[in-house]
Structures are given as structure tokens and as C-alpha cells.
CHARMM-style PDB file with segment names, atoms N, HN, CA, C and O in Angstrom:
ATOM      1  N   MET     1     150.123 -46.331 -25.851  1.00  0.00      PROA
ATOM      2  CA  MET     1     151.016 -45.066 -25.243  1.00  0.00      PROA
ATOM      3  C   MET     1     150.228 -45.314 -23.911  1.00  0.00      PROA
ATOM      4  O   MET     1     149.122 -45.805 -23.685  1.00  0.00      PROA
ATOM      5  N   SER     2     151.132 -44.834 -23.179  1.00  0.00      PROA
ATOM      6  HN  SER     2     152.031 -44.435 -23.362  1.00  0.00      PROA
ATOM      7  CA  SER     2     150.683 -44.897 -21.589  1.00  0.00      PROA
ATOM      8  C   SER     2     150.360 -43.618 -21.520  1.00  0.00      PROA
ATOM      9  O   SER     2     150.699 -42.875 -22.442  1.00  0.00      PROA
ATOM     10  N   ILE     3     149.553 -43.061 -20.274  1.00  0.00      PROA
ATOM     11  HN  ILE     3     149.277 -43.665 -19.525  1.00  0.00      PROA
ATOM     12  CA  ILE     3     148.681 -41.948 -20.161  1.00  0.00      PROA
ATOM     13  C   ILE     3     150.056 -41.412 -19.171  1.00  0.00      PROA
ATOM     14  O   ILE     3     150.692 -42.259 -18.543  1.00  0.00      PROA
ATOM     15  N   PRO     4     150.395 -40.094 -19.112  1.00  0.00      PROA
ATOM     16  CA  PRO     4     151.651 -39.612 -18.289  1.00  0.00      PROA
ATOM     17  C   PRO     4     150.830 -39.104 -17.282  1.00  0.00      PROA
ATOM     18  O   PRO     4     149.789 -38.503 -17.549  1.00  0.00      PROA
ATOM     19  N   THR     5     151.450 -39.417 -15.475  1.00  0.00      PROA
ATOM     20  HN  THR     5     152.295 -39.905 -15.258  1.00  0.00      PROA
ATOM     21  CA  THR     5     151.244 -39.039 -14.974  1.00  0.00      PROA
ATOM     22  C   THR     5     151.601 -37.687 -14.315  1.00  0.00      PROA
ATOM     23  O   THR     5     152.813 -37.554 -14.143  1.00  0.00      PROA
ATOM     24  N   LYS     6     150.712 -36.484 -13.837  1.00  0.00      PROA
ATOM     25  HN  LYS     6     149.727 -36.592 -13.976  1.00  0.00      PROA
ATOM     26  CA  LYS     6     150.650 -35.211 -13.612  1.00  0.00      PROA
ATOM     27  C   LYS     6     152.136 -35.331 -12.573  1.00  0.00      PROA
ATOM     28  O   LYS     6     152.208 -36.141 -11.649  1.00  0.00      PROA
ATOM     29  N   ARG     7     153.210 -34.404 -12.923  1.00  0.00      PROA
ATOM     30  HN  ARG     7     153.152 -33.746 -13.674  1.00  0.00      PROA
ATOM     31  CA  ARG     7     154.087 -33.861 -12.223  1.00  0.00      PROA
ATOM     32  C   ARG     7     153.491 -33.032 -11.025  1.00  0.00      PROA
ATOM     33  O   ARG     7     152.426 -32.464 -11.268  1.00  0.00      PROA
ATOM     34  N   GLY     8     154.008 -32.886  -9.806  1.00  0.00      PROA
ATOM     35  HN  GLY     8     154.873 -33.347  -9.609  1.00  0.00      PROA
ATOM     36  CA  GLY     8     154.069 -32.211  -9.047  1.00  0.00      PROA
ATOM     37  C   GLY     8     154.734 -30.867  -8.432  1.00  0.00      PROA
ATOM     38  O   GLY     8     155.943 -31.009  -8.616  1.00  0.00      PROA
ATOM     39  N   PHE     9     154.515 -29.693  -7.820  1.00  0.00      PROA
ATOM     40  HN  PHE     9     153.533 -29.577  -7.671  1.00  0.00      PROA
ATOM     41  CA  PHE     9     155.115 -28.554  -7.749  1.00  0.00      PROA
ATOM     42  C   PHE     9     156.675 -29.077  -7.815  1.00  0.00      PROA
ATOM     43  O   PHE     9     157.569 -28.849  -8.630  1.00  0.00      PROA
ATOM     44  N   GLY    10     156.635 -29.786  -6.748  1.00  0.00      PROA
ATOM     45  HN  GLY    10     155.909 -29.971  -6.086  1.00  0.00      PROA
ATOM     46  CA  GLY    10     158.202 -29.983  -6.578  1.00  0.00      PROA
ATOM     47  C   GLY    10     159.045 -30.828  -7.479  1.00  0.00      PROA
ATOM     48  O   GLY    10     160.271 -30.844  -7.368  1.00  0.00      PROA
ATOM     49  N   GLU    11     158.381 -31.549  -8.394  1.00  0.00      PROA
ATOM     50  HN  GLU    11     157.385 -31.537  -8.485  1.00  0.00      PROA
ATOM     51  CA  GLU    11     158.873 -31.717  -9.426  1.00  0.00      PROA
ATOM     52  C   GLU    11     158.799 -31.307 -10.630  1.00  0.00      PROA
ATOM     53  O   GLU    11     159.113 -32.010 -11.591  1.00  0.00      PROA
ATOM     54  N   THR    12     158.399 -30.190 -10.710  1.00  0.00      PROA
ATOM     55  HN  THR    12     158.144 -29.618  -9.929  1.00  0.00      PROA
ATOM     56  CA  THR    12     158.378 -29.423 -11.511  1.00  0.00      PROA
ATOM     57  C   THR    12     159.776 -27.903 -11.370  1.00  0.00      PROA
ATOM     58  O   THR    12     160.310 -27.203 -12.230  1.00  0.00      PROA
ATOM     59  N   MET    13     159.869 -27.949 -10.242  1.00  0.00      PROA
ATOM     60  HN  MET    13     159.436 -28.518  -9.543  1.00  0.00      PROA
ATOM     61  CA  MET    13     160.915 -27.177  -9.694  1.00  0.00      PROA
ATOM     62  C   MET    13     162.358 -27.239 -10.208  1.00  0.00      PROA
ATOM     63  O   MET    13     162.976 -26.396 -10.859  1.00  0.00      PROA
ATOM     64  N   ILE    14     162.839 -28.720  -9.655  1.00  0.00      PROA
ATOM     65  HN  ILE    14     162.337 -29.405  -9.126  1.00  0.00      PROA
ATOM     66  CA  ILE    14     163.620 -29.861  -9.925  1.00  0.00      PROA
ATOM     67  C   ILE    14     163.832 -29.630 -11.797  1.00  0.00      PROA
ATOM     68  O   ILE    14     164.789 -29.061 -12.323  1.00  0.00      PROA
ATOM     69  N   ALA    15     162.989 -30.072 -12.308  1.00  0.00      PROA
ATOM     70  HN  ALA    15     162.212 -30.534 -11.881  1.00  0.00      PROA
ATOM     71  CA  ALA    15     162.662 -29.703 -13.590  1.00  0.00      PROA
ATOM     72  C   ALA    15     163.091 -28.846 -14.201  1.00  0.00      PROA
ATOM     73  O   ALA    15     163.977 -29.164 -14.994  1.00  0.00      PROA
ATOM     74  N   VAL    16     162.726 -27.525 -14.140  1.00  0.00      PROA
ATOM     75  HN  VAL    16     162.006 -27.266 -13.496  1.00  0.00      PROA
ATOM     76  CA  VAL    16     162.883 -26.293 -13.933  1.00  0.00      PROA
ATOM     77  C   VAL    16     164.647 -25.676 -13.853  1.00  0.00      PROA
ATOM     78  O   VAL    16     165.484 -25.276 -14.662  1.00  0.00      PROA
ATOM     79  N   ALA    17     164.578 -25.844 -12.708  1.00  0.00      PROA
ATOM     80  HN  ALA    17     163.898 -26.169 -12.051  1.00  0.00      PROA
ATOM     81  CA  ALA    17     166.120 -26.051 -12.396  1.00  0.00      PROA
ATOM     82  C   ALA    17     167.413 -26.428 -13.078  1.00  0.00      PROA
ATOM     83  O   ALA    17     168.459 -25.824 -13.316  1.00  0.00      PROA
ATOM     84  N   TRP    18     166.823 -28.024 -13.375  1.00  0.00      PROA
ATOM     85  HN  TRP    18     165.973 -28.515 -13.182  1.00  0.00      PROA
ATOM     86  CA  TRP    18     167.954 -28.539 -14.337  1.00  0.00      PROA
ATOM     87  C   TRP    18     168.193 -28.046 -15.711  1.00  0.00      PROA
ATOM     88  O   TRP    18     169.268 -28.183 -16.296  1.00  0.00      PROA
ATOM     89  N   SER    19     166.938 -27.352 -16.299  1.00  0.00      PROA
ATOM     90  HN  SER    19     166.065 -27.241 -15.824  1.00  0.00      PROA
ATOM     91  CA  SER    19     166.761 -26.940 -17.558  1.00  0.00      PROA
ATOM     92  C   SER    19     167.445 -25.148 -17.522  1.00  0.00      PROA
ATOM     93  O   SER    19     167.754 -24.563 -18.560  1.00  0.00      PROA
ATOM     94  N   PHE    20     167.595 -24.414 -15.886  1.00  0.00      PROA
ATOM     95  HN  PHE    20     167.344 -24.890 -15.043  1.00  0.00      PROA
ATOM     96  CA  PHE    20     168.036 -23.529 -16.277  1.00  0.00      PROA
ATOM     97  C   PHE    20     169.294 -23.886 -16.161  1.00  0.00      PROA
ATOM     98  O   PHE    20     170.039 -23.527 -17.073  1.00  0.00      PROA
ATOM     99  N   VAL    21     169.670 -24.397 -15.429  1.00  0.00      PROA
ATOM    100  HN  VAL    21     169.065 -24.689 -14.688  1.00  0.00      PROA
ATOM    101  CA  VAL    21     171.847 -25.179 -15.990  1.00  0.00      PROA
ATOM    102  C   VAL    21     172.199 -25.331 -16.954  1.00  0.00      PROA
ATOM    103  O   VAL    21     173.299 -24.988 -17.388  1.00  0.00      PROA
ATOM    104  N   GLY    22     170.918 -26.161 -17.804  1.00  0.00      PROA
ATOM    105  HN  GLY    22     170.025 -26.440 -17.451  1.00  0.00      PROA
ATOM    106  CA  GLY    22     170.981 -26.620 -19.221  1.00  0.00      PROA
ATOM    107  C   GLY    22     171.717 -27.941 -19.234  1.00  0.00      PROA
ATOM    108  O   GLY    22     172.753 -28.109 -19.877  1.00  0.00      PROA
ATOM    109  N   LEU    23     171.128 -28.884 -18.485  1.00  0.00      PROA
ATOM    110  HN  LEU    23     170.286 -28.747 -17.962  1.00  0.00      PROA
ATOM    111  CA  LEU    23     171.619 -30.252 -17.972  1.00  0.00      PROA
ATOM    112  C   LEU    23     170.455 -30.951 -18.374  1.00  0.00      PROA
ATOM    113  O   LEU    23     170.377 -32.085 -17.903  1.00  0.00      PROA
ATOM    114  N   ARG    24     169.396 -30.543 -19.219  1.00  0.00      PROA
ATOM    115  HN  ARG    24     169.459 -29.621 -19.602  1.00  0.00      PROA
ATOM    116  CA  ARG    24     168.331 -31.414 -19.056  1.00  0.00      PROA
ATOM    117  C   ARG    24     168.694 -32.239 -20.404  1.00  0.00      PROA
ATOM    118  O   ARG    24     169.321 -31.878 -21.400  1.00  0.00      PROA
ATOM    119  N   ARG    25     167.994 -33.644 -20.038  1.00  0.00      PROA
ATOM    120  HN  ARG    25     167.485 -33.937 -19.229  1.00  0.00      PROA
ATOM    121  CA  ARG    25     168.539 -34.308 -21.752  1.00  0.00      PROA
ATOM    122  C   ARG    25     166.822 -34.179 -22.083  1.00  0.00      PROA
ATOM    123  O   ARG    25     165.738 -33.954 -21.546  1.00  0.00      PROA
ATOM    124  N   ARG    26     167.423 -34.479 -23.285  1.00  0.00      PROA
ATOM    125  HN  ARG    26     168.303 -34.662 -23.722  1.00  0.00      PROA
ATOM    126  CA  ARG    26     165.898 -34.092 -24.152  1.00  0.00      PROA
ATOM    127  C   ARG    26     164.913 -35.055 -24.057  1.00  0.00      PROA
ATOM    128  O   ARG    26     163.702 -34.844 -23.988  1.00  0.00      PROA
ATOM    129  N   ARG    27     165.782 -36.690 -24.055  1.00  0.00      PROA
ATOM    130  HN  ARG    27     166.766 -36.862 -24.111  1.00  0.00      PROA
ATOM    131  CA  ARG    27     163.852 -37.689 -23.321  1.00  0.00      PROA
ATOM    132  C   ARG    27     163.611 -37.259 -22.233  1.00  0.00      PROA
ATOM    133  O   ARG    27     162.534 -37.656 -21.787  1.00  0.00      PROA
ATOM    134  N   ASP    28     164.470 -36.248 -21.262  1.00  0.00      PROA
ATOM    135  HN  ASP    28     165.345 -35.926 -21.624  1.00  0.00      PROA
ATOM    136  CA  ASP    28     164.035 -36.262 -20.010  1.00  0.00      PROA
ATOM    137  C   ASP    28     162.343 -34.984 -20.201  1.00  0.00      PROA
ATOM    138  O   ASP    28     161.257 -34.948 -19.622  1.00  0.00      PROA
ATOM    139  N   PHE    29     162.976 -34.164 -21.289  1.00  0.00      PROA
ATOM    140  HN  PHE    29     163.858 -34.193 -21.759  1.00  0.00      PROA
ATOM    141  CA  PHE    29     162.447 -32.574 -21.788  1.00  0.00      PROA
ATOM    142  C   PHE    29     161.434 -33.581 -22.480  1.00  0.00      PROA
ATOM    143  O   PHE    29     160.315 -33.604 -21.969  1.00  0.00      PROA
ATOM    144  N   ASP    30     161.587 -34.163 -23.235  1.00  0.00      PROA
ATOM    145  HN  ASP    30     162.497 -34.144 -23.650  1.00  0.00      PROA
ATOM    146  CA  ASP    30     159.836 -34.704 -23.985  1.00  0.00      PROA
ATOM    147  C   ASP    30     158.985 -35.721 -22.699  1.00  0.00      PROA
ATOM    148  O   ASP    30     157.762 -35.713 -22.562  1.00  0.00      PROA
ATOM    149  N   LYS    31     159.584 -36.240 -22.166  1.00  0.00      PROA
ATOM    150  HN  LYS    31     160.578 -36.247 -22.278  1.00  0.00      PROA
ATOM    151  CA  LYS    31     158.636 -36.562 -21.421  1.00  0.00      PROA
ATOM    152  C   LYS    31     157.366 -35.993 -20.393  1.00  0.00      PROA
ATOM    153  O   LYS    31     156.178 -36.208 -20.155  1.00  0.00      PROA
ATOM    154  N   ASP    32     158.714 -34.949 -19.886  1.00  0.00      PROA
ATOM    155  HN  ASP    32     159.680 -34.775 -20.079  1.00  0.00      PROA
ATOM    156  CA  ASP    32     157.946 -33.810 -19.306  1.00  0.00      PROA
ATOM    157  C   ASP    32     156.999 -32.932 -19.846  1.00  0.00      PROA
ATOM    158  O   ASP    32     156.355 -32.156 -19.140  1.00  0.00      PROA
ATOM    159  N   VAL    33     156.890 -33.007 -20.977  1.00  0.00      PROA
ATOM    160  HN  VAL    33     157.413 -33.637 -21.551  1.00  0.00      PROA
ATOM    161  CA  VAL    33     156.436 -31.878 -21.799  1.00  0.00      PROA
ATOM    162  C   VAL    33     154.661 -32.377 -21.707  1.00  0.00      PROA
ATOM    163  O   VAL    33     153.803 -31.736 -22.313  1.00  0.00      PROA
ATOM    164  N   ASP    34     154.396 -33.354 -21.026  1.00  0.00      PROA
ATOM    165  HN  ASP    34     155.094 -33.874 -20.533  1.00  0.00      PROA
ATOM    166  CA  ASP    34     152.851 -34.069 -21.229  1.00  0.00      PROA
ATOM    167  C   ASP    34     152.526 -34.007 -19.974  1.00  0.00      PROA
ATOM    168  O   ASP    34     151.395 -33.931 -19.493  1.00  0.00      PROA
ATOM    169  N   ALA    35     153.597 -34.044 -19.417  1.00  0.00      PROA
ATOM    170  HN  ALA    35     154.515 -34.107 -19.808  1.00  0.00      PROA
ATOM    171  CA  ALA    35     153.343 -34.408 -17.602  1.00  0.00      PROA
ATOM    172  C   ALA    35     153.239 -32.919 -16.525  1.00  0.00      PROA
ATOM    173  O   ALA    35     152.848 -33.073 -15.367  1.00  0.00      PROA
ATOM    174  N   MET    36     153.495 -31.989 -16.866  1.00  0.00      PROA
ATOM    175  HN  MET    36     153.813 -31.864 -17.807  1.00  0.00      PROA
ATOM    176  CA  MET    36     154.008 -31.010 -16.415  1.00  0.00      PROA
ATOM    177  C   MET    36     152.888 -29.697 -16.757  1.00  0.00      PROA
ATOM    178  O   MET    36     152.644 -29.286 -17.891  1.00  0.00      PROA
ATOM    179  N   ASN    37     152.338 -29.213 -15.586  1.00  0.00      PROA
ATOM    180  HN  ASN    37     152.536 -29.547 -14.665  1.00  0.00      PROA
ATOM    181  CA  ASN    37     151.277 -28.175 -15.779  1.00  0.00      PROA
ATOM    182  C   ASN    37     151.831 -27.257 -15.924  1.00  0.00      PROA
ATOM    183  O   ASN    37     152.738 -27.027 -15.124  1.00  0.00      PROA
ATOM    184  N   PRO    38     151.589 -26.401 -16.882  1.00  0.00      PROA
ATOM    185  CA  PRO    38     151.659 -25.060 -17.540  1.00  0.00      PROA
ATOM    186  C   PRO    38     151.793 -24.021 -16.549  1.00  0.00      PROA
ATOM    187  O   PRO    38     152.678 -23.166 -16.557  1.00  0.00      PROA
ATOM    188  N   LEU    39     151.154 -24.100 -15.956  1.00  0.00      PROA
ATOM    189  HN  LEU    39     150.434 -24.794 -15.949  1.00  0.00      PROA
ATOM    190  CA  LEU    39     150.891 -23.186 -14.158  1.00  0.00      PROA
ATOM    191  C   LEU    39     152.219 -23.263 -13.426  1.00  0.00      PROA
ATOM    192  O   LEU    39     152.855 -22.260 -13.101  1.00  0.00      PROA
ATOM    193  N   TYR    40     152.478 -24.110 -13.263  1.00  0.00      PROA
ATOM    194  HN  TYR    40     151.962 -24.925 -13.528  1.00  0.00      PROA
ATOM    195  CA  TYR    40     153.902 -24.632 -12.488  1.00  0.00      PROA
ATOM    196  C   TYR    40     154.575 -24.462 -12.827  1.00  0.00      PROA
ATOM    197  O   TYR    40     155.455 -24.147 -12.025  1.00  0.00      PROA
ATOM    198  N   VAL    41     154.912 -24.458 -14.088  1.00  0.00      PROA
ATOM    199  HN  VAL    41     154.198 -24.714 -14.739  1.00  0.00      PROA
ATOM    200  CA  VAL    41     156.079 -24.111 -14.840  1.00  0.00      PROA
ATOM    201  C   VAL    41     156.811 -22.753 -14.882  1.00  0.00      PROA
ATOM    202  O   VAL    41     157.973 -22.416 -14.659  1.00  0.00      PROA
ATOM    203  N   ILE    42     155.516 -22.002 -15.311  1.00  0.00      PROA
ATOM    204  HN  ILE    42     154.572 -22.275 -15.493  1.00  0.00      PROA
ATOM    205  CA  ILE    42     155.402 -20.544 -15.368  1.00  0.00      PROA
ATOM    206  C   ILE    42     155.892 -20.050 -13.926  1.00  0.00      PROA
ATOM    207  O   ILE    42     156.782 -19.212 -13.778  1.00  0.00      PROA
ATOM    208  N   GLY    43     155.178 -20.696 -12.845  1.00  0.00      PROA
ATOM    209  HN  GLY    43     154.455 -21.377 -12.965  1.00  0.00      PROA
ATOM    210  CA  GLY    43     155.335 -20.115 -11.284  1.00  0.00      PROA
ATOM    211  C   GLY    43     157.169 -20.473 -11.035  1.00  0.00      PROA
ATOM    212  O   GLY    43     158.036 -19.660 -10.716  1.00  0.00      PROA
ATOM    213  N   ALA    44     157.335 -22.046 -11.330  1.00  0.00      PROA
ATOM    214  HN  ALA    44     156.630 -22.707 -11.590  1.00  0.00      PROA
ATOM    215  CA  ALA    44     158.960 -22.123 -11.328  1.00  0.00      PROA
ATOM    216  C   ALA    44     159.699 -21.303 -11.811  1.00  0.00      PROA
ATOM    217  O   ALA    44     160.599 -20.797 -11.141  1.00  0.00      PROA
ATOM    218  N   GLY    45     159.416 -20.897 -13.460  1.00  0.00      PROA
ATOM    219  HN  GLY    45     158.685 -21.308 -14.004  1.00  0.00      PROA
ATOM    220  CA  GLY    45     160.357 -19.917 -14.001  1.00  0.00      PROA
ATOM    221  C   GLY    45     160.483 -18.945 -13.387  1.00  0.00      PROA
ATOM    222  O   GLY    45     161.597 -18.446 -13.230  1.00  0.00      PROA
ATOM    223  N   LEU    46     159.037 -18.249 -12.717  1.00  0.00      PROA
ATOM    224  HN  LEU    46     158.132 -18.654 -12.845  1.00  0.00      PROA
ATOM    225  CA  LEU    46     159.803 -16.722 -11.940  1.00  0.00      PROA
ATOM    226  C   LEU    46     159.852 -16.689 -10.898  1.00  0.00      PROA
ATOM    227  O   LEU    46     159.672 -15.718 -10.163  1.00  0.00      PROA
ATOM    228  N   ILE    47     160.121 -17.814 -10.618  1.00  0.00      PROA
ATOM    229  HN  ILE    47     160.267 -18.603 -11.215  1.00  0.00      PROA
ATOM    230  CA  ILE    47     160.899 -18.393  -8.557  1.00  0.00      PROA
ATOM    231  C   ILE    47     162.584 -18.076  -9.182  1.00  0.00      PROA
ATOM    232  O   ILE    47     163.437 -17.254  -8.849  1.00  0.00      PROA
ATOM    233  N   GLY    48     162.562 -18.778  -9.859  1.00  0.00      PROA
ATOM    234  HN  GLY    48     161.869 -19.446 -10.130  1.00  0.00      PROA
ATOM    235  CA  GLY    48     164.273 -19.202 -10.714  1.00  0.00      PROA
ATOM    236  C   GLY    48     164.690 -17.828 -11.146  1.00  0.00      PROA
ATOM    237  O   GLY    48     165.815 -17.380 -10.927  1.00  0.00      PROA
ATOM    238  N   VAL    49     163.837 -17.243 -11.704  1.00  0.00      PROA
ATOM    239  HN  VAL    49     162.923 -17.607 -11.883  1.00  0.00      PROA
ATOM    240  CA  VAL    49     164.816 -15.956 -12.210  1.00  0.00      PROA
ATOM    241  C   VAL    49     164.936 -14.849 -10.860  1.00  0.00      PROA
ATOM    242  O   VAL    49     165.793 -13.974 -10.737  1.00  0.00      PROA
ATOM    243  N   ALA    50     163.769 -15.180  -9.862  1.00  0.00      PROA
ATOM    244  HN  ALA    50     163.073 -15.892  -9.963  1.00  0.00      PROA
ATOM    245  CA  ALA    50     163.709 -14.181  -8.496  1.00  0.00      PROA
ATOM    246  C   ALA    50     165.145 -14.981  -7.901  1.00  0.00      PROA
ATOM    247  O   ALA    50     166.118 -14.228  -7.928  1.00  0.00      PROA
ATOM    248  N   VAL    51     165.403 -16.213  -7.432  1.00  0.00      PROA
ATOM    249  HN  VAL    51     164.612 -16.825  -7.410  1.00  0.00      PROA
ATOM    250  CA  VAL    51     166.495 -16.654  -6.864  1.00  0.00      PROA
ATOM    251  C   VAL    51     167.894 -15.882  -7.433  1.00  0.00      PROA
ATOM    252  O   VAL    51     168.762 -15.276  -6.805  1.00  0.00      PROA
ATOM    253  N   LEU    52     167.707 -16.241  -9.330  1.00  0.00      PROA
ATOM    254  HN  LEU    52     167.002 -16.733  -9.840  1.00  0.00      PROA
ATOM    255  CA  LEU    52     169.094 -16.029  -9.977  1.00  0.00      PROA
ATOM    256  C   LEU    52     169.368 -14.432  -9.710  1.00  0.00      PROA
ATOM    257  O   LEU    52     170.534 -14.093  -9.509  1.00  0.00      PROA
ATOM    258  N   VAL    53     168.284 -13.398  -9.700  1.00  0.00      PROA
ATOM    259  HN  VAL    53     167.337 -13.674  -9.863  1.00  0.00      PROA
ATOM    260  CA  VAL    53     168.701 -12.123  -9.598  1.00  0.00      PROA
ATOM    261  C   VAL    53     169.191 -11.814  -8.179  1.00  0.00      PROA
ATOM    262  O   VAL    53     170.244 -11.245  -7.893  1.00  0.00      PROA
ATOM    263  N   ALA    54     168.258 -12.280  -7.336  1.00  0.00      PROA
ATOM    264  HN  ALA    54     167.403 -12.742  -7.568  1.00  0.00      PROA
ATOM    265  CA  ALA    54     168.842 -11.924  -5.905  1.00  0.00      PROA
ATOM    266  C   ALA    54     169.828 -12.304  -5.744  1.00  0.00      PROA
ATOM    267  O   ALA    54     170.439 -11.581  -4.956  1.00  0.00      PROA
ATOM    268  N   THR    55     170.506 -13.298  -6.159  1.00  0.00      PROA
ATOM    269  HN  THR    55     170.010 -13.885  -6.799  1.00  0.00      PROA
ATOM    270  CA  THR    55     171.835 -13.867  -6.096  1.00  0.00      PROA
ATOM    271  C   THR    55     172.942 -12.664  -6.791  1.00  0.00      PROA
ATOM    272  O   THR    55     173.923 -12.412  -6.090  1.00  0.00      PROA
ATOM    273  N   LEU    56     172.854 -12.117  -7.776  1.00  0.00      PROA
ATOM    274  HN  LEU    56     172.058 -12.322  -8.345  1.00  0.00      PROA
ATOM    275  CA  LEU    56     173.487 -11.444  -8.443  1.00  0.00      PROA
ATOM    276  C   LEU    56     173.811 -10.328  -7.608  1.00  0.00      PROA
ATOM    277  O   LEU    56     174.852 -10.025  -7.026  1.00  0.00      PROA
ATOM    278  N   ILE    57     172.597  -9.742  -7.686  1.00  0.00      PROA
ATOM    279  HN  ILE    57     171.751  -9.988  -8.159  1.00  0.00      PROA
ATOM    280  CA  ILE    57     172.394  -8.661  -6.469  1.00  0.00      PROA
ATOM    281  C   ILE    57     173.008  -8.497  -5.701  1.00  0.00      PROA
ATOM    282  O   ILE    57     173.515  -7.400  -5.465  1.00  0.00      PROA
ATOM    283  N   SER    58     173.236  -9.825  -4.841  1.00  0.00      PROA
ATOM    284  HN  SER    58     172.825 -10.716  -5.033  1.00  0.00      PROA
ATOM    285  CA  SER    58     174.143  -9.911  -4.017  1.00  0.00      PROA
ATOM    286  C   SER    58     175.594 -10.003  -3.705  1.00  0.00      PROA
ATOM    287  O   SER    58     176.328  -9.642  -2.785  1.00  0.00      PROA
ATOM    288  N   ILE    59     175.726 -10.687  -4.936  1.00  0.00      PROA
ATOM    289  HN  ILE    59     175.130 -10.980  -5.683  1.00  0.00      PROA
ATOM    290  CA  ILE    59     177.166 -10.546  -5.281  1.00  0.00      PROA
ATOM    291  C   ILE    59     178.038  -9.412  -5.887  1.00  0.00      PROA
ATOM    292  O   ILE    59     179.261  -9.303  -5.966  1.00  0.00      PROA
ATOM    293  N   VAL    60     176.922  -8.518  -6.331  1.00  0.00      PROA
ATOM    294  HN  VAL    60     175.928  -8.606  -6.266  1.00  0.00      PROA
ATOM    295  CA  VAL    60     177.764  -7.548  -6.625  1.00  0.00      PROA
ATOM    296  C   VAL    60     178.281  -6.587  -5.729  1.00  0.00      PROA
ATOM    297  O   VAL    60     179.413  -6.106  -5.674  1.00  0.00      PROA
ATOM    298  N   ARG    61     176.920  -6.305  -4.786  1.00  0.00      PROA
ATOM    299  HN  ARG    61     176.001  -6.695  -4.831  1.00  0.00      PROA
ATOM    300  CA  ARG    61     176.989  -5.219  -3.533  1.00  0.00      PROA
ATOM    301  C   ARG    61     178.241  -6.519  -2.724  1.00  0.00      PROA
ATOM    302  O   ARG    61     178.727  -5.890  -1.783  1.00  0.00      PROA
ATOM    303  N   MET    62     178.601  -7.326  -2.732  1.00  0.00      PROA
ATOM    304  HN  MET    62     178.206  -7.837  -3.497  1.00  0.00      PROA
ATOM    305  CA  MET    62     179.476  -7.664  -2.223  1.00  0.00      PROA
ATOM    306  C   MET    62     180.855  -7.308  -2.260  1.00  0.00      PROA
ATOM    307  O   MET    62     181.673  -7.185  -1.348  1.00  0.00      PROA
ATOM    308  N   VAL    63     180.945  -7.175  -3.416  1.00  0.00      PROA
ATOM    309  HN  VAL    63     180.280  -7.275  -4.156  1.00  0.00      PROA
ATOM    310  CA  VAL    63     182.247  -7.121  -4.640  1.00  0.00      PROA
ATOM    311  C   VAL    63     182.503  -5.543  -4.572  1.00  0.00      PROA
ATOM    312  O   VAL    63     183.575  -4.980  -4.353  1.00  0.00      PROA
ATOM    313  N   VAL    64     181.313  -5.000  -4.802  1.00  0.00      PROA
ATOM    314  HN  VAL    64     180.442  -5.458  -4.980  1.00  0.00      PROA
ATOM    315  CA  VAL    64     181.444  -3.284  -4.617  1.00  0.00      PROA
ATOM    316  C   VAL    64     181.645  -2.610  -3.075  1.00  0.00      PROA
ATOM    317  O   VAL    64     181.747  -1.388  -2.969  1.00  0.00      PROA
ATOM    318  N   SER    65     181.683  -3.294  -2.157  1.00  0.00      PROA
ATOM    319  HN  SER    65     181.600  -4.286  -2.244  1.00  0.00      PROA
ATOM    320  CA  SER    65     181.423  -3.031  -0.525  1.00  0.00      PROA
ATOM    321  C   SER    65     183.078  -3.833  -0.223  1.00  0.00      PROA
ATOM    322  O   SER    65     183.769  -2.983   0.338  1.00  0.00      PROA
ATOM    323  N   ALA    66     183.597  -4.680  -0.345  1.00  0.00      PROA
ATOM    324  HN  ALA    66     183.036  -5.371  -0.800  1.00  0.00      PROA
ATOM    325  CA  ALA    66     184.641  -4.895  -0.916  1.00  0.00      PROA
ATOM    326  C   ALA    66     186.060  -3.725  -0.918  1.00  0.00      PROA
ATOM    327  OT1 ALA    66     187.095  -4.010  -1.522  1.00  0.00      PROA
TER     328      ALA     66
END
């Protein structure tokens, strides 16, 4: 079995973004589990949540002001 290469923050952000959407393949998920830095995953998740909340707040403000 080969040693997985560590993923960078950008690659982790992409993997977390696909996970948010729900389109991550099980095979890719299993491969990424060993290669991702847990701190990068936490950071990417927090950034993803912040972007999601900001987007939802912006949409609500646009709808309410219209």
C-alpha cells in the first residue's frame, strides 16, 4: 500500500466544497481521509459555513427590500 501524499489547503477547500454540495464520491472520500490535514478541513469547513451564511443573509436582504 502506498503512502498517501498530503493535500494542500486549496485541494482541501475543493474537497470540502464538493462535500457541502453532496456530490463527493465514496471512493474519493476514502482516499482523502488519509491525505488531508485535519486543521485544513476544519478551516475549510468554517470558511464554507461563513460563505453560506453570508449568501443566505444577502438573499434574504434582497428579497425583503424588494
